[in-house]
Amino acid sequence: MSESLSMQRIDPEWAWSPFEPSSKIPWDDARAAHLFRRAGLGADHNVLIDARQRPPVVIVQELLAQNTEESDFRATANLLAETVMAGGDPRQLSAAWVYRFLYTPNQLLEKMTLFWHGHFATSAEKVQNARMMWNQNQFLREHALGEFSELVQRISKDPAMLIYLDSAVNRKAHPNENFARELMELFCLGEGNYSESDIQELARCFTGWEVKNKRFRKNRYQQDSGTKSILGQSGAFDGEDGIEIVLEQPQLELFLVRKWYRFFISDEPAPADELLQPLANTFREQGLRIAPVLQQLLSSNLFFSQHAMGRKIRSPVELILGSLRCLSATTNTQTLASGLLELGQGLFYPPNVKGWDGGRTWINSSTLLGRANLISKVLADDSTRFAGMSFSDYLEARQIGTPRQTIEYLSRCLLAIPLSDATQHQLLQSYERSSGGKELKLRALLHAVTSLPECQLG
Amino acid sequence: MHISINSSRRRFLKSSLGGATAVGIGAAVPACFAEAAQRGNTRDERILVVVQLSGGNDGLNTVIPYTDEEYRRARPKLAIEKSSVIPCGNDLGLHPAMSGMGNLYEAGQLAIIQGVGYDQPNRSHFESMDIWHTCRRKDQPRPDGWLGRLLDTLQESAGGDVPALHLGREQQPFAVVSQRVRVPTVRELAEFQLQGANRDALRKLLDSQIPSKRQETDSNALLSFLQASTTSALVASQRVAEAAESYHSEVTYPESELGKKLQVIAQLIDAGLQTRVYYVQLDGFDTHAQQPATHEILLREWSDAVSALIRDLDAHSHADRVCVMTFSEFGRRVAENASAGTDHGAAGPMFLCGGGVRAGVTGDPPNLVDLHDGDLQHQFDFRQVYASVLDAWFRTAPGPIVGEGYDPLNLFM
């Protein structure tokens, strides 16, 4: 893990100041692609060309301004979801979410919805109710770029979450500690920033909060109305009060900002608190609103520096759906949904209450082979189209004729770091030796590029 | 059909000598590797299979102090009937779903260690699991896991096969993370290879990727990691496919995920794979609500699968060189909660199975009166159990791996 990068101290002031392009660090394809990969799933080359006409700060503002789904798109996406929900199988729901990822005009909103799904992780495996999972997903999307306090208050009354954490029943005589523990450990403060007694006292605040007939309700006969002492405050607190006290804790902003840093900037090395502090201050000063922090983070010097570019391992969603999106490709969403589950990122199926750890944990020999195999399956499927065309027509429409140009184009669209000359040469050789017609050969080349170690970096 | 391991081993070595090896990361081929090809298959290396019960197994309802009135008082709903437990040793009984473990106990192939935990227990699943996996607390650096550190010492004898394998769909356990070795994860034997029409060309292309020597001021550690992982995935998939071809067993395994995984392990062991550590997980032990039905299903799945594995290894004369170690990140609270479940606790039992273990119960029955925050106090530190495995089973000094000052217990013959 010894990396020269981790050795140097990064100046926080420089890090979070807005990135201003220069001749040395231009606002070019590579940086525009980086922004769209991280703030969304990636963009077709035409989108990048357009984005370069405006400064990065403005592009980030545009992405953040799309904080509600376009109504036409939402109508279509919801109709699809309603259709699969009629079947009642939550696994079909994953495909409805895949559809959103591939087609949404609101990329950052969708990316943040995925972030919150991992943060407030709830699995259909246990909840076993498609409607509840979908309702949770809709409210996460609604508030994904809104206020954190609202998200926490809402998730605490979310039937899917309460069922997932065995908190659908919570009686005065035996307060259930599970939700109180996860609220502090995983949602707000991080392990070690509270005591066992804080958990027991906070659990008392949630007594009487239950799920009845698939709906949240407060059962006042089971509410413990006594005095509780939580995190240094005493009073006859109820659940909402308890959450407010947790939200006031100064550890909260660092805890969340650290997660956003990993989600948007780099897997490793772990940033020092000192580096995160300015962002944490923004979060608190802005009343725990999410958008101002993301505006600062995504348009910062650090975000567009070598500390961030190519410093994240792509999640299955980022690799598979992102690559498709970068090539305006569409395919069978059901194949993608079950494929993502196989690769460890099933939508609506996080592994546990902690969500996805990400980084190196995405990668092992099974998932590496699995990534290559899923892409192989998608490319062998006749229903896979690129901007509605065959892959060779798609390239032709972009004036890309030779294998060498194809490799160059794919590198520009899909890769966060350049390929070595040797690797480009091997790809060319591999293309020349491959059999079949032009379309097959080109698809095999695309498969090879997406299977390279370089393409697992985003 | 039967494949001679020696010839397939040589073929495999030949195929992998060109690129990086399964053990090194783009390093030169270690000398031991070439020797291993000459030496062929040694079938006497000891093997450890780790079974992780995830979520916090309720130890009190696994190894039950069924004669203790305090047990019934604390658990009016959850206490297991005296009449149904499977007796094992003084005043203790196994959960009725554990007939397989009961048989192992009778056959002298089961060791139970009571009250295993650690000081200042952490009740977060994730933090406690990390403590068990790394032997270190959060405020210390944790670059690797305890088994990863063991692998680093075993490399010399690894003979070209991956030194450890994780079977399962979960992400790789922290315990097997090493600073030098890549441990493959195998989800399904059938899926564990490249597929598709152009797979041979792709394998060739990926095989020929030499770790980059990019002339930059900084190297990208993630890229090196991805390159090494890709190489090791290709090598392992080829080798595992070869190893799995020649196995035949009379033993019927339970139709469960864990049963399937353990059957694959028996297959690989019998094929002479030189892997020394196998790691599997069984999840679902976080029984906050409606515990009885869930716990019974899980204990049966675990007990049936592990006892089938031991029977199978017996039939193939491997039982004396394989030890199956089971643990969980914590036990549950002594008192039940309002939802017919139990909340996070502290100490709990560990289990060692196999022909080489010193059978019986180590430690006293749990003290249900002298509690700490409503939880059992531990009698043994989990690192003492690890130290016993390292010392007696692997003949490796435990100090550098688990830390100094953890005395081994007498758990092996």
PDB file of C-alpha atoms in Angstrom, chain B residues 2-240:
ATOM      1  CA  HIS B   2      -8.664 -40.248 -13.833  1.00  0.00           C
ATOM      2  CA  ILE B   3      -6.009 -37.631 -14.361  1.00  0.00           C
ATOM      3  CA  SER B   4      -2.542 -38.101 -13.034  1.00  0.00           C
ATOM      4  CA  ILE B   5      -1.974 -35.121 -10.831  1.00  0.00           C
ATOM      5  CA  ASN B   6       1.707 -35.093 -11.591  1.00  0.00           C
ATOM      6  CA  SER B   7       1.252 -34.660 -15.284  1.00  0.00           C
ATOM      7  CA  SER B   8      -1.462 -32.079 -14.888  1.00  0.00           C
ATOM      8  CA  ARG B   9       0.661 -30.267 -12.344  1.00  0.00           C
ATOM      9  CA  ARG B  10       3.537 -30.087 -14.756  1.00  0.00           C
ATOM     10  CA  ARG B  11       1.232 -28.919 -17.489  1.00  0.00           C
ATOM     11  CA  PHE B  12      -0.149 -26.269 -15.218  1.00  0.00           C
ATOM     12  CA  LEU B  13       3.278 -25.149 -14.120  1.00  0.00           C
ATOM     13  CA  LYS B  14       4.401 -24.980 -17.691  1.00  0.00           C
ATOM     14  CA  SER B  15       1.405 -22.905 -18.598  1.00  0.00           C
ATOM     15  CA  SER B  16       1.928 -20.483 -15.782  1.00  0.00           C
ATOM     16  CA  LEU B  17       5.702 -20.168 -15.766  1.00  0.00           C
ATOM     17  CA  GLY B  18       5.407 -17.765 -18.646  1.00  0.00           C
ATOM     18  CA  GLY B  19       3.578 -15.098 -16.721  1.00  0.00           C
ATOM     19  CA  ALA B  20       3.402 -14.165 -13.105  1.00  0.00           C
ATOM     20  CA  THR B  21       2.680 -16.978 -10.703  1.00  0.00           C
ATOM     21  CA  ALA B  22      -0.177 -17.672  -8.418  1.00  0.00           C
ATOM     22  CA  VAL B  23       1.894 -16.766  -5.436  1.00  0.00           C
ATOM     23  CA  GLY B  24       3.997 -13.851  -6.512  1.00  0.00           C
ATOM     24  CA  ILE B  25       2.715 -10.564  -7.773  1.00  0.00           C
ATOM     25  CA  GLY B  26       4.491 -10.193 -11.043  1.00  0.00           C
ATOM     26  CA  ALA B  27       7.554 -11.521  -9.302  1.00  0.00           C
ATOM     27  CA  ALA B  28      10.067 -13.926 -10.745  1.00  0.00           C
ATOM     28  CA  VAL B  29       9.120 -17.547 -10.358  1.00  0.00           C
ATOM     29  CA  PRO B  30      10.215 -18.690  -6.921  1.00  0.00           C
ATOM     30  CA  ALA B  31      12.595 -21.640  -6.860  1.00  0.00           C
ATOM     31  CA  CYS B  32      10.176 -23.685  -4.781  1.00  0.00           C
ATOM     32  CA  PHE B  33       7.825 -23.581  -7.687  1.00  0.00           C
ATOM     33  CA  ALA B  34      10.080 -25.408 -10.071  1.00  0.00           C
ATOM     34  CA  GLU B  35      10.984 -27.892  -7.332  1.00  0.00           C
ATOM     35  CA  ALA B  36       7.353 -28.570  -6.682  1.00  0.00           C
ATOM     36  CA  ALA B  37       7.011 -29.715 -10.234  1.00  0.00           C
ATOM     37  CA  GLN B  38       9.722 -32.301  -9.615  1.00  0.00           C
ATOM     38  CA  ARG B  39       8.468 -33.272  -6.190  1.00  0.00           C
ATOM     39  CA  GLY B  40       4.965 -33.913  -7.388  1.00  0.00           C
ATOM     40  CA  ASN B  41       2.127 -34.306  -5.025  1.00  0.00           C
ATOM     41  CA  THR B  42       2.645 -34.454  -1.276  1.00  0.00           C
ATOM     42  CA  ARG B  43      -0.466 -35.696   0.383  1.00  0.00           C
ATOM     43  CA  ASP B  44       0.449 -35.082   3.982  1.00  0.00           C
ATOM     44  CA  GLU B  45       0.215 -31.337   4.351  1.00  0.00           C
ATOM     45  CA  ARG B  46      -2.208 -30.245   7.023  1.00  0.00           C
ATOM     46  CA  ILE B  47      -5.228 -28.258   6.026  1.00  0.00           C
ATOM     47  CA  LEU B  48      -7.498 -25.845   7.886  1.00  0.00           C
ATOM     48  CA  VAL B  49     -11.097 -25.221   6.859  1.00  0.00           C
ATOM     49  CA  VAL B  50     -12.583 -22.158   8.533  1.00  0.00           C
ATOM     50  CA  VAL B  51     -16.349 -21.910   8.852  1.00  0.00           C
ATOM     51  CA  GLN B  52     -17.567 -18.450   9.812  1.00  0.00           C
ATOM     52  CA  LEU B  53     -21.042 -18.145  11.316  1.00  0.00           C
ATOM     53  CA  SER B  54     -21.944 -14.554  10.453  1.00  0.00           C
ATOM     54  CA  GLY B  55     -24.281 -12.374  12.458  1.00  0.00           C
ATOM     55  CA  GLY B  56     -23.400 -13.515  15.981  1.00  0.00           C
ATOM     56  CA  ASN B  57     -24.343 -17.098  16.811  1.00  0.00           C
ATOM     57  CA  ASP B  58     -26.350 -17.652  19.992  1.00  0.00           C
ATOM     58  CA  GLY B  59     -23.839 -19.896  21.756  1.00  0.00           C
ATOM     59  CA  LEU B  60     -26.107 -20.520  24.735  1.00  0.00           C
ATOM     60  CA  ASN B  61     -28.617 -22.241  22.454  1.00  0.00           C
ATOM     61  CA  THR B  62     -25.876 -24.089  20.581  1.00  0.00           C
ATOM     62  CA  VAL B  63     -23.990 -25.649  23.488  1.00  0.00           C
ATOM     63  CA  ILE B  64     -26.744 -25.537  26.060  1.00  0.00           C
ATOM     64  CA  PRO B  65     -26.278 -25.398  29.857  1.00  0.00           C
ATOM     65  CA  TYR B  66     -29.585 -27.222  30.111  1.00  0.00           C
ATOM     66  CA  THR B  67     -29.365 -28.080  33.809  1.00  0.00           C
ATOM     67  CA  ASP B  68     -28.801 -24.453  34.843  1.00  0.00           C
ATOM     68  CA  GLU B  69     -32.049 -22.937  36.183  1.00  0.00           C
ATOM     69  CA  GLU B  70     -30.709 -19.471  35.437  1.00  0.00           C
ATOM     70  CA  TYR B  71     -30.716 -20.402  31.736  1.00  0.00           C
ATOM     71  CA  ARG B  72     -34.472 -21.044  31.825  1.00  0.00           C
ATOM     72  CA  ARG B  73     -35.126 -17.923  33.881  1.00  0.00           C
ATOM     73  CA  ALA B  74     -33.340 -15.697  31.375  1.00  0.00           C
ATOM     74  CA  ARG B  75     -35.039 -17.321  28.408  1.00  0.00           C
ATOM     75  CA  PRO B  76     -38.656 -18.174  29.103  1.00  0.00           C
ATOM     76  CA  LYS B  77     -39.456 -18.361  25.379  1.00  0.00           C
ATOM     77  CA  LEU B  78     -36.165 -19.478  23.916  1.00  0.00           C
ATOM     78  CA  ALA B  79     -34.830 -22.088  26.344  1.00  0.00           C
ATOM     79  CA  ILE B  80     -34.437 -25.506  24.710  1.00  0.00           C
ATOM     80  CA  GLU B  81     -36.227 -28.401  26.425  1.00  0.00           C
ATOM     81  CA  LYS B  82     -34.034 -30.634  28.573  1.00  0.00           C
ATOM     82  CA  SER B  83     -35.545 -33.689  26.951  1.00  0.00           C
ATOM     83  CA  SER B  84     -34.493 -32.734  23.449  1.00  0.00           C
ATOM     84  CA  VAL B  85     -30.828 -31.733  23.810  1.00  0.00           C
ATOM     85  CA  ILE B  86     -28.036 -34.035  22.643  1.00  0.00           C
ATOM     86  CA  PRO B  87     -25.896 -34.586  25.755  1.00  0.00           C
ATOM     87  CA  CYS B  88     -22.202 -33.791  25.461  1.00  0.00           C
ATOM     88  CA  GLY B  89     -20.097 -33.783  28.597  1.00  0.00           C
ATOM     89  CA  ASN B  90     -21.128 -32.551  32.009  1.00  0.00           C
ATOM     90  CA  ASP B  91     -24.415 -30.675  32.165  1.00  0.00           C
ATOM     91  CA  LEU B  92     -24.135 -29.581  28.570  1.00  0.00           C
ATOM     92  CA  GLY B  93     -26.218 -30.485  25.556  1.00  0.00           C
ATOM     93  CA  LEU B  94     -26.061 -29.686  21.884  1.00  0.00           C
ATOM     94  CA  HIS B  95     -29.040 -28.131  20.155  1.00  0.00           C
ATOM     95  CA  PRO B  96     -31.368 -30.898  18.913  1.00  0.00           C
ATOM     96  CA  ALA B  97     -30.722 -29.868  15.285  1.00  0.00           C
ATOM     97  CA  MET B  98     -27.050 -30.819  15.685  1.00  0.00           C
ATOM     98  CA  SER B  99     -27.198 -34.596  15.383  1.00  0.00           C
ATOM     99  CA  GLY B 100     -24.263 -34.524  12.957  1.00  0.00           C
ATOM    100  CA  MET B 101     -22.112 -32.758  15.534  1.00  0.00           C
ATOM    101  CA  GLY B 102     -23.387 -35.240  18.127  1.00  0.00           C
ATOM    102  CA  ASN B 103     -22.044 -38.083  15.990  1.00  0.00           C
ATOM    103  CA  LEU B 104     -18.687 -36.360  15.642  1.00  0.00           C
ATOM    104  CA  TYR B 105     -18.597 -35.933  19.416  1.00  0.00           C
ATOM    105  CA  GLU B 106     -19.246 -39.654  19.885  1.00  0.00           C
ATOM    106  CA  ALA B 107     -16.527 -40.476  17.348  1.00  0.00           C
ATOM    107  CA  GLY B 108     -13.968 -38.321  19.166  1.00  0.00           C
ATOM    108  CA  GLN B 109     -13.765 -35.815  16.310  1.00  0.00           C
ATOM    109  CA  LEU B 110     -15.233 -32.730  17.965  1.00  0.00           C
ATOM    110  CA  ALA B 111     -13.587 -30.267  20.333  1.00  0.00           C
ATOM    111  CA  ILE B 112     -15.672 -27.505  21.919  1.00  0.00           C
ATOM    112  CA  ILE B 113     -14.007 -24.479  23.476  1.00  0.00           C
ATOM    113  CA  GLN B 114     -16.334 -22.648  25.848  1.00  0.00           C
ATOM    114  CA  GLY B 115     -16.562 -18.910  26.401  1.00  0.00           C
ATOM    115  CA  VAL B 116     -14.264 -17.574  23.694  1.00  0.00           C
ATOM    116  CA  GLY B 117     -14.094 -13.801  23.300  1.00  0.00           C
ATOM    117  CA  TYR B 118     -11.802 -10.872  24.004  1.00  0.00           C
ATOM    118  CA  ASP B 119     -11.418  -7.919  26.383  1.00  0.00           C
ATOM    119  CA  GLN B 120     -13.745  -4.946  26.003  1.00  0.00           C
ATOM    120  CA  PRO B 121     -15.997  -6.721  23.531  1.00  0.00           C
ATOM    121  CA  ASN B 122     -17.279  -4.689  20.609  1.00  0.00           C
ATOM    122  CA  ARG B 123     -20.906  -5.353  19.674  1.00  0.00           C
ATOM    123  CA  SER B 124     -20.807  -4.061  16.132  1.00  0.00           C
ATOM    124  CA  HIS B 125     -20.950  -6.970  13.664  1.00  0.00           C
ATOM    125  CA  PHE B 126     -18.405  -5.355  11.420  1.00  0.00           C
ATOM    126  CA  GLU B 127     -15.932  -4.126  13.978  1.00  0.00           C
ATOM    127  CA  SER B 128     -16.053  -7.346  15.965  1.00  0.00           C
ATOM    128  CA  MET B 129     -15.607  -9.395  12.795  1.00  0.00           C
ATOM    129  CA  ASP B 130     -12.607  -7.256  11.881  1.00  0.00           C
ATOM    130  CA  ILE B 131     -11.122  -7.862  15.321  1.00  0.00           C
ATOM    131  CA  TRP B 132     -11.503 -11.635  14.882  1.00  0.00           C
ATOM    132  CA  HIS B 133     -10.114 -11.447  11.360  1.00  0.00           C
ATOM    133  CA  THR B 134      -7.076  -9.293  12.048  1.00  0.00           C
ATOM    134  CA  CYS B 135      -6.425  -9.824  15.791  1.00  0.00           C
ATOM    135  CA  ARG B 136      -6.160  -6.057  16.044  1.00  0.00           C
ATOM    136  CA  ARG B 137      -8.424  -3.256  17.169  1.00  0.00           C
ATOM    137  CA  LYS B 138      -9.439  -0.318  15.089  1.00  0.00           C
ATOM    138  CA  ASP B 139      -6.825   2.068  16.424  1.00  0.00           C
ATOM    139  CA  GLN B 140      -3.971  -0.136  15.140  1.00  0.00           C
ATOM    140  CA  PRO B 141      -2.942  -0.532  11.513  1.00  0.00           C
ATOM    141  CA  ARG B 142      -4.695  -3.479   9.881  1.00  0.00           C
ATOM    142  CA  PRO B 143      -3.069  -4.164   6.531  1.00  0.00           C
ATOM    143  CA  ASP B 144      -3.779  -7.899   6.573  1.00  0.00           C
ATOM    144  CA  GLY B 145      -5.667 -10.714   8.280  1.00  0.00           C
ATOM    145  CA  TRP B 146      -4.366 -13.450  10.579  1.00  0.00           C
ATOM    146  CA  LEU B 147      -4.646 -16.157   7.924  1.00  0.00           C
ATOM    147  CA  GLY B 148      -3.002 -13.842   5.419  1.00  0.00           C
ATOM    148  CA  ARG B 149      -0.031 -13.552   7.763  1.00  0.00           C
ATOM    149  CA  LEU B 150      -0.006 -17.339   8.111  1.00  0.00           C
ATOM    150  CA  LEU B 151       0.024 -17.693   4.310  1.00  0.00           C
ATOM    151  CA  ASP B 152       3.034 -15.429   4.116  1.00  0.00           C
ATOM    152  CA  THR B 153       4.954 -17.926   6.280  1.00  0.00           C
ATOM    153  CA  LEU B 154       3.647 -20.972   4.373  1.00  0.00           C
ATOM    154  CA  GLN B 155       4.548 -19.747   0.930  1.00  0.00           C
ATOM    155  CA  GLU B 156       7.695 -21.813   0.705  1.00  0.00           C
ATOM    156  CA  SER B 157       5.707 -25.029   0.787  1.00  0.00           C
ATOM    157  CA  ALA B 158       2.812 -23.888  -1.295  1.00  0.00           C
ATOM    158  CA  GLY B 159       4.043 -25.874  -4.292  1.00  0.00           C
ATOM    159  CA  GLY B 160       2.491 -23.709  -6.949  1.00  0.00           C
ATOM    160  CA  ASP B 161      -1.128 -23.914  -5.926  1.00  0.00           C
ATOM    161  CA  VAL B 162      -2.916 -21.009  -4.362  1.00  0.00           C
ATOM    162  CA  PRO B 163      -2.235 -21.239  -0.622  1.00  0.00           C
ATOM    163  CA  ALA B 164      -5.825 -20.421   0.332  1.00  0.00           C
ATOM    164  CA  LEU B 165      -9.245 -20.382  -1.250  1.00  0.00           C
ATOM    165  CA  HIS B 166     -12.426 -18.613  -0.251  1.00  0.00           C
ATOM    166  CA  LEU B 167     -15.596 -20.311  -1.454  1.00  0.00           C
ATOM    167  CA  GLY B 168     -18.731 -18.245  -1.529  1.00  0.00           C
ATOM    168  CA  ARG B 169     -20.621 -15.289  -2.893  1.00  0.00           C
ATOM    169  CA  GLU B 170     -19.640 -12.861  -0.169  1.00  0.00           C
ATOM    170  CA  GLN B 171     -16.784 -10.480  -0.573  1.00  0.00           C
ATOM    171  CA  GLN B 172     -13.442 -11.861   0.397  1.00  0.00           C
ATOM    172  CA  PRO B 173     -12.959 -12.250   4.151  1.00  0.00           C
ATOM    173  CA  PHE B 174     -10.454  -9.846   5.711  1.00  0.00           C
ATOM    174  CA  ALA B 175      -8.823 -12.823   7.482  1.00  0.00           C
ATOM    175  CA  VAL B 176      -7.229 -14.089   4.259  1.00  0.00           C
ATOM    176  CA  VAL B 177      -5.964 -10.725   3.045  1.00  0.00           C
ATOM    177  CA  SER B 178      -2.193 -10.927   2.800  1.00  0.00           C
ATOM    178  CA  GLN B 179       0.379  -8.363   1.779  1.00  0.00           C
ATOM    179  CA  ARG B 180       1.942 -10.734  -0.717  1.00  0.00           C
ATOM    180  CA  VAL B 181      -0.499 -13.432  -1.762  1.00  0.00           C
ATOM    181  CA  ARG B 182      -3.719 -13.128  -3.714  1.00  0.00           C
ATOM    182  CA  VAL B 183      -6.362 -15.465  -2.404  1.00  0.00           C
ATOM    183  CA  PRO B 184      -8.928 -16.445  -5.027  1.00  0.00           C
ATOM    184  CA  THR B 185     -12.628 -16.519  -4.355  1.00  0.00           C
ATOM    185  CA  VAL B 186     -14.592 -19.303  -6.012  1.00  0.00           C
ATOM    186  CA  ARG B 187     -18.324 -18.836  -6.168  1.00  0.00           C
ATOM    187  CA  GLU B 188     -19.324 -21.799  -8.267  1.00  0.00           C
ATOM    188  CA  LEU B 189     -16.987 -24.364  -9.706  1.00  0.00           C
ATOM    189  CA  ALA B 190     -18.885 -24.357 -12.988  1.00  0.00           C
ATOM    190  CA  GLU B 191     -18.646 -20.590 -13.386  1.00  0.00           C
ATOM    191  CA  PHE B 192     -15.046 -20.367 -12.352  1.00  0.00           C
ATOM    192  CA  GLN B 193     -13.609 -19.946 -15.858  1.00  0.00           C
ATOM    193  CA  LEU B 194     -13.753 -17.586 -18.770  1.00  0.00           C
ATOM    194  CA  GLN B 195     -16.747 -18.192 -21.001  1.00  0.00           C
ATOM    195  CA  GLY B 196     -17.794 -17.071 -24.453  1.00  0.00           C
ATOM    196  CA  ALA B 197     -16.684 -17.697 -28.007  1.00  0.00           C
ATOM    197  CA  ASN B 198     -13.468 -15.692 -27.770  1.00  0.00           C
ATOM    198  CA  ARG B 199     -12.350 -17.002 -24.383  1.00  0.00           C
ATOM    199  CA  ASP B 200      -9.097 -18.542 -25.564  1.00  0.00           C
ATOM    200  CA  ALA B 201      -8.012 -15.346 -27.285  1.00  0.00           C
ATOM    201  CA  LEU B 202      -9.012 -13.337 -24.231  1.00  0.00           C
ATOM    202  CA  ARG B 203      -7.127 -15.640 -21.890  1.00  0.00           C
ATOM    203  CA  LYS B 204      -4.070 -15.278 -24.069  1.00  0.00           C
ATOM    204  CA  LEU B 205      -4.398 -11.514 -24.109  1.00  0.00           C
ATOM    205  CA  LEU B 206      -4.852 -11.235 -20.353  1.00  0.00           C
ATOM    206  CA  ASP B 207      -2.074 -13.745 -19.711  1.00  0.00           C
ATOM    207  CA  SER B 208       0.332 -11.660 -21.720  1.00  0.00           C
ATOM    208  CA  GLN B 209      -0.336  -8.538 -19.694  1.00  0.00           C
ATOM    209  CA  ILE B 210       2.878  -7.800 -17.908  1.00  0.00           C
ATOM    210  CA  PRO B 211       2.499  -5.613 -14.861  1.00  0.00           C
ATOM    211  CA  SER B 212       2.975  -2.077 -16.011  1.00  0.00           C
ATOM    212  CA  LYS B 213       6.211  -0.283 -15.432  1.00  0.00           C
ATOM    213  CA  ARG B 214       4.705   3.080 -16.072  1.00  0.00           C
ATOM    214  CA  GLN B 215       7.281   5.810 -16.037  1.00  0.00           C
ATOM    215  CA  GLU B 216       5.407   8.088 -13.733  1.00  0.00           C
ATOM    216  CA  THR B 217       6.342   9.641 -10.453  1.00  0.00           C
ATOM    217  CA  ASP B 218       3.718   7.526  -8.768  1.00  0.00           C
ATOM    218  CA  SER B 219       2.567   4.047  -9.567  1.00  0.00           C
ATOM    219  CA  ASN B 220      -1.095   3.295  -9.285  1.00  0.00           C
ATOM    220  CA  ALA B 221      -1.350   0.697  -6.511  1.00  0.00           C
ATOM    221  CA  LEU B 222      -4.891  -0.170  -7.553  1.00  0.00           C
ATOM    222  CA  LEU B 223      -3.736  -0.993 -11.064  1.00  0.00           C
ATOM    223  CA  SER B 224      -0.991  -3.296  -9.778  1.00  0.00           C
ATOM    224  CA  PHE B 225      -3.569  -4.956  -7.569  1.00  0.00           C
ATOM    225  CA  LEU B 226      -5.910  -5.462 -10.530  1.00  0.00           C
ATOM    226  CA  GLN B 227      -3.157  -6.875 -12.714  1.00  0.00           C
ATOM    227  CA  ALA B 228      -2.052  -9.321 -10.038  1.00  0.00           C
ATOM    228  CA  SER B 229      -5.641 -10.321  -9.328  1.00  0.00           C
ATOM    229  CA  THR B 230      -6.299 -10.941 -13.020  1.00  0.00           C
ATOM    230  CA  THR B 231      -3.248 -13.171 -13.354  1.00  0.00           C
ATOM    231  CA  SER B 232      -4.088 -15.138 -10.254  1.00  0.00           C
ATOM    232  CA  ALA B 233      -7.717 -15.545 -11.342  1.00  0.00           C
ATOM    233  CA  LEU B 234      -6.633 -17.099 -14.645  1.00  0.00           C
ATOM    234  CA  VAL B 235      -4.119 -19.441 -13.031  1.00  0.00           C
ATOM    235  CA  ALA B 236      -6.461 -20.508 -10.240  1.00  0.00           C
ATOM    236  CA  SER B 237      -9.402 -21.118 -12.559  1.00  0.00           C
ATOM    237  CA  GLN B 238      -7.334 -23.406 -14.752  1.00  0.00           C
ATOM    238  CA  ARG B 239      -5.910 -25.321 -11.828  1.00  0.00           C
ATOM    239  CA  VAL B 240      -9.182 -25.706  -9.966  1.00  0.00           C
TER     240      VAL B 240
END
